[in-house]
Tab-separated table of C-alpha atoms in Angstrom:
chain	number	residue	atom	x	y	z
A	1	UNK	CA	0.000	0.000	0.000
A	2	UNK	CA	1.206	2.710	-1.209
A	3	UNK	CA	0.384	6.810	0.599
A	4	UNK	CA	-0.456	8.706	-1.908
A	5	UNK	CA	-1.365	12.347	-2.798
A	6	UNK	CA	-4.226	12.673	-5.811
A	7	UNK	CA	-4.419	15.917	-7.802
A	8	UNK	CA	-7.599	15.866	-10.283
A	9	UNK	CA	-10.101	18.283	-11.437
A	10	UNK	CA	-12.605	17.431	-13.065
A	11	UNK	CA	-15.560	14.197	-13.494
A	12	UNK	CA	-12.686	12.421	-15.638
A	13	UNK	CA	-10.561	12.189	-12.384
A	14	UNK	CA	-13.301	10.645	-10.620
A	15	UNK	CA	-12.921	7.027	-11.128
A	16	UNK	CA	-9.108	7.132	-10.905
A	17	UNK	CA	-9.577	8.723	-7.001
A	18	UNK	CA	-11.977	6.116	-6.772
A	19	UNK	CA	-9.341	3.334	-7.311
A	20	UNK	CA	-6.615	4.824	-5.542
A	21	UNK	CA	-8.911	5.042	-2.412
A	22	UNK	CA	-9.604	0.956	-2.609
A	23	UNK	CA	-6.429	0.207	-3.235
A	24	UNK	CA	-3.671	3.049	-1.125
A	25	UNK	CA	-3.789	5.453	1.108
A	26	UNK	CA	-5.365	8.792	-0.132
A	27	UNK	CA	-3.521	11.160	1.938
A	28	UNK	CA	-5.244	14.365	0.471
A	29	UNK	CA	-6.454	15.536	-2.547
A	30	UNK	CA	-5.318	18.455	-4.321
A	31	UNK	CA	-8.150	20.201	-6.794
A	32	UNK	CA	-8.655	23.435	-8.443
A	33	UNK	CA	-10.233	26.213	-6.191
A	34	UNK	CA	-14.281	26.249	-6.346
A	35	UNK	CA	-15.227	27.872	-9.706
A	36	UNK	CA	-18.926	29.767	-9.995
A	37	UNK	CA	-20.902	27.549	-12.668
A	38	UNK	CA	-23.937	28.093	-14.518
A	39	UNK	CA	-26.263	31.016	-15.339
A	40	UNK	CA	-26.622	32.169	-11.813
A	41	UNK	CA	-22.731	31.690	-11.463
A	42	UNK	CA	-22.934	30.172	-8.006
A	43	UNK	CA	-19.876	29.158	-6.600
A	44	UNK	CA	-19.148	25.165	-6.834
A	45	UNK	CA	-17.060	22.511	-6.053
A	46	UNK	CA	-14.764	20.853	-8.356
A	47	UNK	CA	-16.154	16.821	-9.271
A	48	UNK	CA	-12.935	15.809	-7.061
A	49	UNK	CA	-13.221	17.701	-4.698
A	50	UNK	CA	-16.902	16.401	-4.428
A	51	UNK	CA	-15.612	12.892	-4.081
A	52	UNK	CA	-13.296	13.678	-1.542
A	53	UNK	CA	-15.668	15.405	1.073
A	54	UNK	CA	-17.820	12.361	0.538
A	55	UNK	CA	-14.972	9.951	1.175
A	56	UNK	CA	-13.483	12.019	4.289
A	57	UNK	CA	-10.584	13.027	2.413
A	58	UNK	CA	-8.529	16.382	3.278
A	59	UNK	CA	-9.063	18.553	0.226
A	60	UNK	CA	-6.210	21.566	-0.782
A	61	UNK	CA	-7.059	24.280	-3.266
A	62	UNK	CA	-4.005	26.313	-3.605
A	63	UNK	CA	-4.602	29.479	-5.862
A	64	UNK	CA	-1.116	29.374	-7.868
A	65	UNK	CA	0.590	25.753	-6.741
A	66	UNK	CA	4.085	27.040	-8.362
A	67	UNK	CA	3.893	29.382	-5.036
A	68	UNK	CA	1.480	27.614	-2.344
A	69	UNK	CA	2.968	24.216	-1.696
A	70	UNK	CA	3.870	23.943	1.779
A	71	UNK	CA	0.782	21.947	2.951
A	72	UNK	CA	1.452	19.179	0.187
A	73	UNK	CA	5.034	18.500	1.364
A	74	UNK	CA	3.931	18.298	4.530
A	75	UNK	CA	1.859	14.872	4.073
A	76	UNK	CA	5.268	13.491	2.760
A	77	UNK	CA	3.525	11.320	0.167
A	78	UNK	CA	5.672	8.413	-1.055
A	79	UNK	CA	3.966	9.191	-4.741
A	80	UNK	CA	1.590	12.158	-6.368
A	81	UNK	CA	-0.627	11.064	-9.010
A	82	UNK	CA	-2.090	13.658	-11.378
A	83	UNK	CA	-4.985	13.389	-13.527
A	84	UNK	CA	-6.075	16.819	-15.425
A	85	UNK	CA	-5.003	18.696	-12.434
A	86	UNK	CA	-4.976	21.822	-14.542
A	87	UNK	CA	-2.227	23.756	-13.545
A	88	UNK	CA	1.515	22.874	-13.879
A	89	UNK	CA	3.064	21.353	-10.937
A	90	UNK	CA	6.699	22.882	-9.904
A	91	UNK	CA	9.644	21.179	-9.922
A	92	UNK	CA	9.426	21.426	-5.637
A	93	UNK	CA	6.582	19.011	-5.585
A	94	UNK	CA	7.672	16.424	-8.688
A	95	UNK	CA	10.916	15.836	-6.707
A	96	UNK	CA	9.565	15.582	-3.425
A	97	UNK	CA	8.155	11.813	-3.310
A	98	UNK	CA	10.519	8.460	-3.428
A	99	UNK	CA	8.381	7.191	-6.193
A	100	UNK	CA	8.160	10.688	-7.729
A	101	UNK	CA	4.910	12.023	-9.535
A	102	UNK	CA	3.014	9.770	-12.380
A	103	UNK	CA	-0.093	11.489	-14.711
A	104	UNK	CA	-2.901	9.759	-16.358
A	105	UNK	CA	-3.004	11.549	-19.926
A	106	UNK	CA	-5.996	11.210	-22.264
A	107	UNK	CA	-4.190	9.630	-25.247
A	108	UNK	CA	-1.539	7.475	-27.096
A	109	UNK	CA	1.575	9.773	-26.153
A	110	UNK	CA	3.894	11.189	-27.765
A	111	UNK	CA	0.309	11.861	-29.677
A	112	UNK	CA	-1.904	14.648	-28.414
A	113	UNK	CA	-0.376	16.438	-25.677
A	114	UNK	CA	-2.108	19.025	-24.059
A	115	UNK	CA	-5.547	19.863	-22.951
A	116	UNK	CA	-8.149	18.001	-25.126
A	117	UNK	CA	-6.500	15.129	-26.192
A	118	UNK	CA	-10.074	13.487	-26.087
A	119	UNK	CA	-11.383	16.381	-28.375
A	120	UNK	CA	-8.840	16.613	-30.826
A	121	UNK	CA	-8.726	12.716	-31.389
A	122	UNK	CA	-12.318	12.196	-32.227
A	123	UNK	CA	-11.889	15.717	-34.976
A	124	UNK	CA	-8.964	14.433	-36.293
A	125	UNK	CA	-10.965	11.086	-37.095
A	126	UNK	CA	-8.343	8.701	-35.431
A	127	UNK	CA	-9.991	5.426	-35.170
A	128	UNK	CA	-8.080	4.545	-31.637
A	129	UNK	CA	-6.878	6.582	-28.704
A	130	UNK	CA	-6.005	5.533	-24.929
A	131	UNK	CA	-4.190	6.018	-22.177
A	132	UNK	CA	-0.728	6.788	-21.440
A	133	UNK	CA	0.898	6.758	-17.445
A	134	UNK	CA	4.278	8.864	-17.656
A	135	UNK	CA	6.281	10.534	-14.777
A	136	UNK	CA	5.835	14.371	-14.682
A	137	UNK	CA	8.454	16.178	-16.369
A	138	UNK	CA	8.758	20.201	-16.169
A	139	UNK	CA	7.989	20.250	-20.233
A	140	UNK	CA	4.262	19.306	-20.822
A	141	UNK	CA	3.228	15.719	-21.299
A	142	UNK	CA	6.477	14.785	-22.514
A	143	UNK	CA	7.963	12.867	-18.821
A	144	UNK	CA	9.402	8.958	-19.779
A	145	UNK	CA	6.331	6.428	-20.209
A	146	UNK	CA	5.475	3.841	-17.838
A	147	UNK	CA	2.798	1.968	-19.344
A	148	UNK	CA	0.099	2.717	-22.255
A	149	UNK	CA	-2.977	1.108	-23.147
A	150	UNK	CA	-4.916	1.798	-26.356
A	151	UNK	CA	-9.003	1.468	-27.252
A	152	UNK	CA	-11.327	1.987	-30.057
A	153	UNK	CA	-12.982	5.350	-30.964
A	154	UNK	CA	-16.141	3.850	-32.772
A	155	UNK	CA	-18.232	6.300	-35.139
A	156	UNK	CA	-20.846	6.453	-32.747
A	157	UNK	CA	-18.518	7.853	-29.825
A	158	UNK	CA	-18.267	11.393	-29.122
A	159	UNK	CA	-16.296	13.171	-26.403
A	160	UNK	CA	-18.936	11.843	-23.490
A	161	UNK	CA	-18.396	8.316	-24.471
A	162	UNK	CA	-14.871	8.562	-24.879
A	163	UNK	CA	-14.391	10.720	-21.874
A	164	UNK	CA	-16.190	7.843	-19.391
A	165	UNK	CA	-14.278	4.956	-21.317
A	166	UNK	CA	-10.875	6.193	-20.723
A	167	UNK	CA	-11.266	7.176	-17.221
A	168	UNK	CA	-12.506	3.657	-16.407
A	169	UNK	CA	-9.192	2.871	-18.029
A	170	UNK	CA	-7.379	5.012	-16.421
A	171	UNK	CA	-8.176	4.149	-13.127
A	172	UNK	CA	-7.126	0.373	-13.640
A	173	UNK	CA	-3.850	0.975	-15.226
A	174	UNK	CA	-2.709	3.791	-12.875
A	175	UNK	CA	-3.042	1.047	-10.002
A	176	UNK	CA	-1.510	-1.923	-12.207
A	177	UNK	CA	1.298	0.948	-13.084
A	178	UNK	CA	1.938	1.901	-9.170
A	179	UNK	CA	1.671	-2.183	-8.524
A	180	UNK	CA	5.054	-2.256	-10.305
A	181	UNK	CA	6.275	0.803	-9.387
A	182	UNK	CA	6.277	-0.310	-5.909
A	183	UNK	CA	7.547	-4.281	-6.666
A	184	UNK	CA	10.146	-2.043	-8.432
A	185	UNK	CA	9.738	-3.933	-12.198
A	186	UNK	CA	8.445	-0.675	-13.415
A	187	UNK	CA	10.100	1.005	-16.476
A	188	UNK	CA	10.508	4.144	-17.883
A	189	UNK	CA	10.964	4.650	-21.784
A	190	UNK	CA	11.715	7.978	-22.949
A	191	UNK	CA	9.026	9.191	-25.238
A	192	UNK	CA	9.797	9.500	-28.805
A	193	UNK	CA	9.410	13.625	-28.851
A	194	UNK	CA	10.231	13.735	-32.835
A	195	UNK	CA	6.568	12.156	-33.035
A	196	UNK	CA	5.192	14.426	-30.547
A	197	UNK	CA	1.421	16.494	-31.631
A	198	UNK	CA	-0.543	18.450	-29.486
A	199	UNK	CA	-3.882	19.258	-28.607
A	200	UNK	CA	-4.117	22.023	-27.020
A	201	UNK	CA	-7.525	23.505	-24.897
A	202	UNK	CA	-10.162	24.191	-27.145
A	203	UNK	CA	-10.750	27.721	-28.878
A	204	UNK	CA	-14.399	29.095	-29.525
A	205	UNK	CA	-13.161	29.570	-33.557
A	206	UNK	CA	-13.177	25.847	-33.860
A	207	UNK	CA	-16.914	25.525	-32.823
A	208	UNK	CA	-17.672	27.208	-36.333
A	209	UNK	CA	-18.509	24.682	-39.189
A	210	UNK	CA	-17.046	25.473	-42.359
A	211	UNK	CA	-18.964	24.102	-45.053
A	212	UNK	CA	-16.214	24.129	-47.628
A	213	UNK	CA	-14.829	21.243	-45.958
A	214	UNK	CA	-15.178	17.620	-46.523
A	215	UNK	CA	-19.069	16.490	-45.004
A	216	UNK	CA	-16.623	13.934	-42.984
A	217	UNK	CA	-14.554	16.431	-41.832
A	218	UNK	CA	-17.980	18.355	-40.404
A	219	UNK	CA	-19.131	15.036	-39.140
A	220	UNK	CA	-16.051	14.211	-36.725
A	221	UNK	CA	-16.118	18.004	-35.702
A	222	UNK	CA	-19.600	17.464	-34.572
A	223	UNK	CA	-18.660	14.580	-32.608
A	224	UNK	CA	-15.294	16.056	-31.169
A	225	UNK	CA	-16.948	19.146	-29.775
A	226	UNK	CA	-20.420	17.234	-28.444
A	227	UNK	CA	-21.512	17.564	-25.401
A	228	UNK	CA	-19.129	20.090	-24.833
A	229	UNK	CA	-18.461	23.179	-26.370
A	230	UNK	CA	-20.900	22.152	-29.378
A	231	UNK	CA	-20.357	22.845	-32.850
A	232	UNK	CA	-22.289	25.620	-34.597
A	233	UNK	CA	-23.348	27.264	-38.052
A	234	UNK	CA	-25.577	30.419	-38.950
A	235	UNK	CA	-28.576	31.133	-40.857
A	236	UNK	CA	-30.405	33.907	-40.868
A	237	UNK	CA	-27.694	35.791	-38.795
A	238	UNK	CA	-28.429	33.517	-35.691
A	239	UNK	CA	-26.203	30.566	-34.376
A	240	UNK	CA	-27.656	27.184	-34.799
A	241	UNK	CA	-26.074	24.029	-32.404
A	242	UNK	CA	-25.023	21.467	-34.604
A	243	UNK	CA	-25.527	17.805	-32.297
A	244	UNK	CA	-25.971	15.492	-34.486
A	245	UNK	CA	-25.051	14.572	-38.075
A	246	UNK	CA	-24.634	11.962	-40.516
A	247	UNK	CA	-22.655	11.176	-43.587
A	248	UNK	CA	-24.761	11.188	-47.337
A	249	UNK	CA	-23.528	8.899	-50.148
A	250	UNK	CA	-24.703	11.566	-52.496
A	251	UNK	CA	-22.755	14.106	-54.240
A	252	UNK	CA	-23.602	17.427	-55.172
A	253	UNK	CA	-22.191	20.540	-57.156
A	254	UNK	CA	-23.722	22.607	-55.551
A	255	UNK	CA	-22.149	25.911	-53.119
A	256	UNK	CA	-20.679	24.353	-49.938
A	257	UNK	CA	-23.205	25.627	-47.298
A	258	UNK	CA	-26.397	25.408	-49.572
A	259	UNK	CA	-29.443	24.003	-48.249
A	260	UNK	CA	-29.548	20.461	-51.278
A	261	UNK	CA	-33.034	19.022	-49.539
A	262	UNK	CA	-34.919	19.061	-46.498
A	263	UNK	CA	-37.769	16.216	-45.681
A	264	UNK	CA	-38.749	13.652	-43.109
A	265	UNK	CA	-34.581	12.276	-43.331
A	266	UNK	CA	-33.129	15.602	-42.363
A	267	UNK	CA	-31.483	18.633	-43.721
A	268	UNK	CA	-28.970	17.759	-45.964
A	269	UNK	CA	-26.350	20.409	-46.769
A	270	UNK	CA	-23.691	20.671	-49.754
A	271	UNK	CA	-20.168	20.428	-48.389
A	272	UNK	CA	-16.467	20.420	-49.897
A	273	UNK	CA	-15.705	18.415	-53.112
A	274	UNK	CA	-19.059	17.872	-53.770
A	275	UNK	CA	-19.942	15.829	-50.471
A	276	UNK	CA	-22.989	16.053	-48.563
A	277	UNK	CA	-23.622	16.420	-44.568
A	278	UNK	CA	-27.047	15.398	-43.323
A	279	UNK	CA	-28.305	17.554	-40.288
A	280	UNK	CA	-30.275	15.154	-37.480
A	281	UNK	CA	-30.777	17.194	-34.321
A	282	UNK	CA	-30.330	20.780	-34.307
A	283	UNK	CA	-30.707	23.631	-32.102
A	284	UNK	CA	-31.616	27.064	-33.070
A	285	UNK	CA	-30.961	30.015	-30.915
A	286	UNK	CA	-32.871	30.152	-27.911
A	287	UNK	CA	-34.660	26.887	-28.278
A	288	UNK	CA	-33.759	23.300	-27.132
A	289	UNK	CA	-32.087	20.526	-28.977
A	290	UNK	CA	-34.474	18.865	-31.456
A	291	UNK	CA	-34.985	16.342	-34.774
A	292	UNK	CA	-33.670	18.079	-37.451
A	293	UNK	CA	-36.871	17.474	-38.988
A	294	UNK	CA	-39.154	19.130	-37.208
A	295	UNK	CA	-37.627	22.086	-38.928
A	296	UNK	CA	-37.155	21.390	-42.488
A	297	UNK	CA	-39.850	24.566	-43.501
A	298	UNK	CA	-37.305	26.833	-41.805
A	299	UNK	CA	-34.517	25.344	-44.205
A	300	UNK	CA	-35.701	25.269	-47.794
A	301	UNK	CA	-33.925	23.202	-50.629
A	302	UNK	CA	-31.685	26.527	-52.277
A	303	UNK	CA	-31.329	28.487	-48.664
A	304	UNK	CA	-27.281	29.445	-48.063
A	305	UNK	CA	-26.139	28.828	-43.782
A	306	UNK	CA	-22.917	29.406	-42.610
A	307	UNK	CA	-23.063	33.077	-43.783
A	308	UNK	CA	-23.029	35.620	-41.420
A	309	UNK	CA	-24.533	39.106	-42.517
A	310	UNK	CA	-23.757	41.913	-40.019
C-alpha cells in the first residue's frame, strides 16, 4: 500500500480517485479552487473535490501551486498522481516523493499532448486513442512512459463516451502501473518527442462549421466538440447548435453551405468536393435541442447557412 497524494479536477478524475482510495492510502487531494458555474454563477465545487468530502478526504485548493505548496510537502507522500489537475506542478513538488509524480493523460503519447486530447482525437478522425501513465516532467506531457494502453474510438462515440471509457481505463492501469512501481519492475521509456502532436484547450473559432470542408470532416467536428463546447453554423444571422449529423452517399455541385433538400430524413447540406452532410438534431438560438426534422420549412432546398450578414 502505497500513501499517496491525488491531484484531479474534473468528473474524468473521478474514477481514478476512486481506485486509488480501494487500493492506497489517499492522503489528500489536491483540486482546483471552487469555480462559480452556470447562469446564476454560483460558486461550486470541483467533481474531485466532491468525491473527496464524501470519502473524508482532506481537500487543498491552492490558488497558484508554483507558489502555495507547503501543505502538500507536509503529508510526505511516497507518490503524487495527477490526472487533469490543470495547472503545472513545480519542480518542488515532482521531486519531493521516493516514487516521484506519475499522470494519467488522455491519449496514445507522444500523440496529443495538451488539454483536449479526447477532443482533438475524435476531430482528427483517429480510429483509436487511450491512455498513457508517464512521470511528470517540467515540459508538458512529454515525462518517460510507464505503461500505455490503447481502445477503439467507434463512429458512434463522441467526447462523453470517450471521456467515461478512458477514465474507467485510467483508473485500472494507474493502479496496475503503481503495482510495479512499488515491486520495483516498473520502467521508464523515454518518449519519442520527434513524433510528438498536441492538442491544445479548445478555442471558440473551432466551434464554427465550415462548409467548404469535406461532409466527414464536419461530421467528426460534430462529434469532437459534443456535449461540450458544441459545434455551430448560422442562418439567418443567428447561431444554430449542430448535435448530431450523418454522412450522405450523395454528391452534389452545388455551393458548400447550400441548403440540397430538407424532408422527413433531415437537412442535408452541400459540403467540400461535392460531399454532402445530413443535419439530425439541431438547435436554433434560444430553443432546445431537437430532430432536425421538425424544422425542415425553416430550411428550404436553395437556402445558403454558414453566412453571417452583419
Amino acid at each position: 500500500m502505497v500513501n499517496i497524494i491525488f491531484m484531479g479536477t474534473p468528473a474524468f478524475a473521478v474514477p481514478i480517485l476512486k481506485q486509488l482510495i480501494q487500493v492506497h492510502t489517499v492522503l489528500a487531494v489536491v483540486t482546483q479552487p471552487d469555480r462559480p458555474v452556470g447562469r446564476k454563477r454560483i460558486l461550486s465545487p470541483s467533481p474531485v473535490k466532491q468525491e473527496a468530502i464524501n470519502q473524508g478526504i482532506p481537500v487543498i485548493q491552492p490558488e497558484k501551486i508554483r507558489h502555495d505548496f507547503a501543505e502538500i510537502l507536509a503529508y510526505k507522500p511516497d507518490l503524487i498522481v495527477t490526472a487533469a489537475y490543470g495547472q503545472i506542478v513545480p519542480n518542488e513538488v515532482l521531486d519531493a516523493p521516493k516514487y516521484g509524480c506519475i499522470n494519467v493523460h488522455a491519449s496514445l503519447l507522444p500523440k496529443y499532448r495538451g488539454g483536449a486530447p479526447i477532443h482533438q482525437a475524435i476531430i482528427d478522425g483517429e480510429t483509436k486513442t487511450g491512455i498513457s501513465i508517464m512521470y511528470m516532467a517540467e515540459k508538458l506531457d512529454a515525462g518517460d512512459m510507464l505503461s500505455q494502453r490503447s481502445i477503439e474510438i467507434t463512429p458512434e462515440d463522441d467526447v462523453q463516451t470517450m471521456h467515461d471509457k478512458l477514465s474507467i481505463v485510467g483508473a485500472t492501469l494507474v493502479t496496475e502501473t503503481i503495482a510495479d512501481i512499488e515491486a520495483g519492475t516498473a520502467k521508464a521509456v523515454p518518449q519519442d518527442h520527434d513524433h510528438a502532436t498536441f492538442a491544445p484547450n479548445i478555442k471558440r473559432e473551432q466551434e464554427v462549421l465550415d462548409w467548404s470542408k469535406p461532409a466527414l470532416a464536419l461530421h467528426n467536428q460534430v462529434r469532437g466538440m459534443r456535449p461540450w463546447p458544441g459545434a455551430y453554423t448560422v442562418a439567418n444571422n443567428k447561431r444554430i447548435k449542430i448535435w448530431e449529423t450523418s454522412l450522405s452517399t450523395e454528391s452534389t455541385k452545388k455551393s458548400p453551405g447550400e441548403i440540397i433538400s430538407a424532408n422527413k430524413n433531415g437537412i442535408f447540406v452541400a459540403c467540400g468536393q461535392g460531399t454532402v452532410l445530413c443535419l439530425d438534431v439541431i438547435q436554433p438560438a434560444g430553443k432546445t435541442a431537437m430532430a432536425a426534422t421538425h424544422l425542415v420549412q425553416s430550411f428550404p432546398e436553395g437556402m445558403k447557412i454558414g453566412d453571417l450578414h452583419e
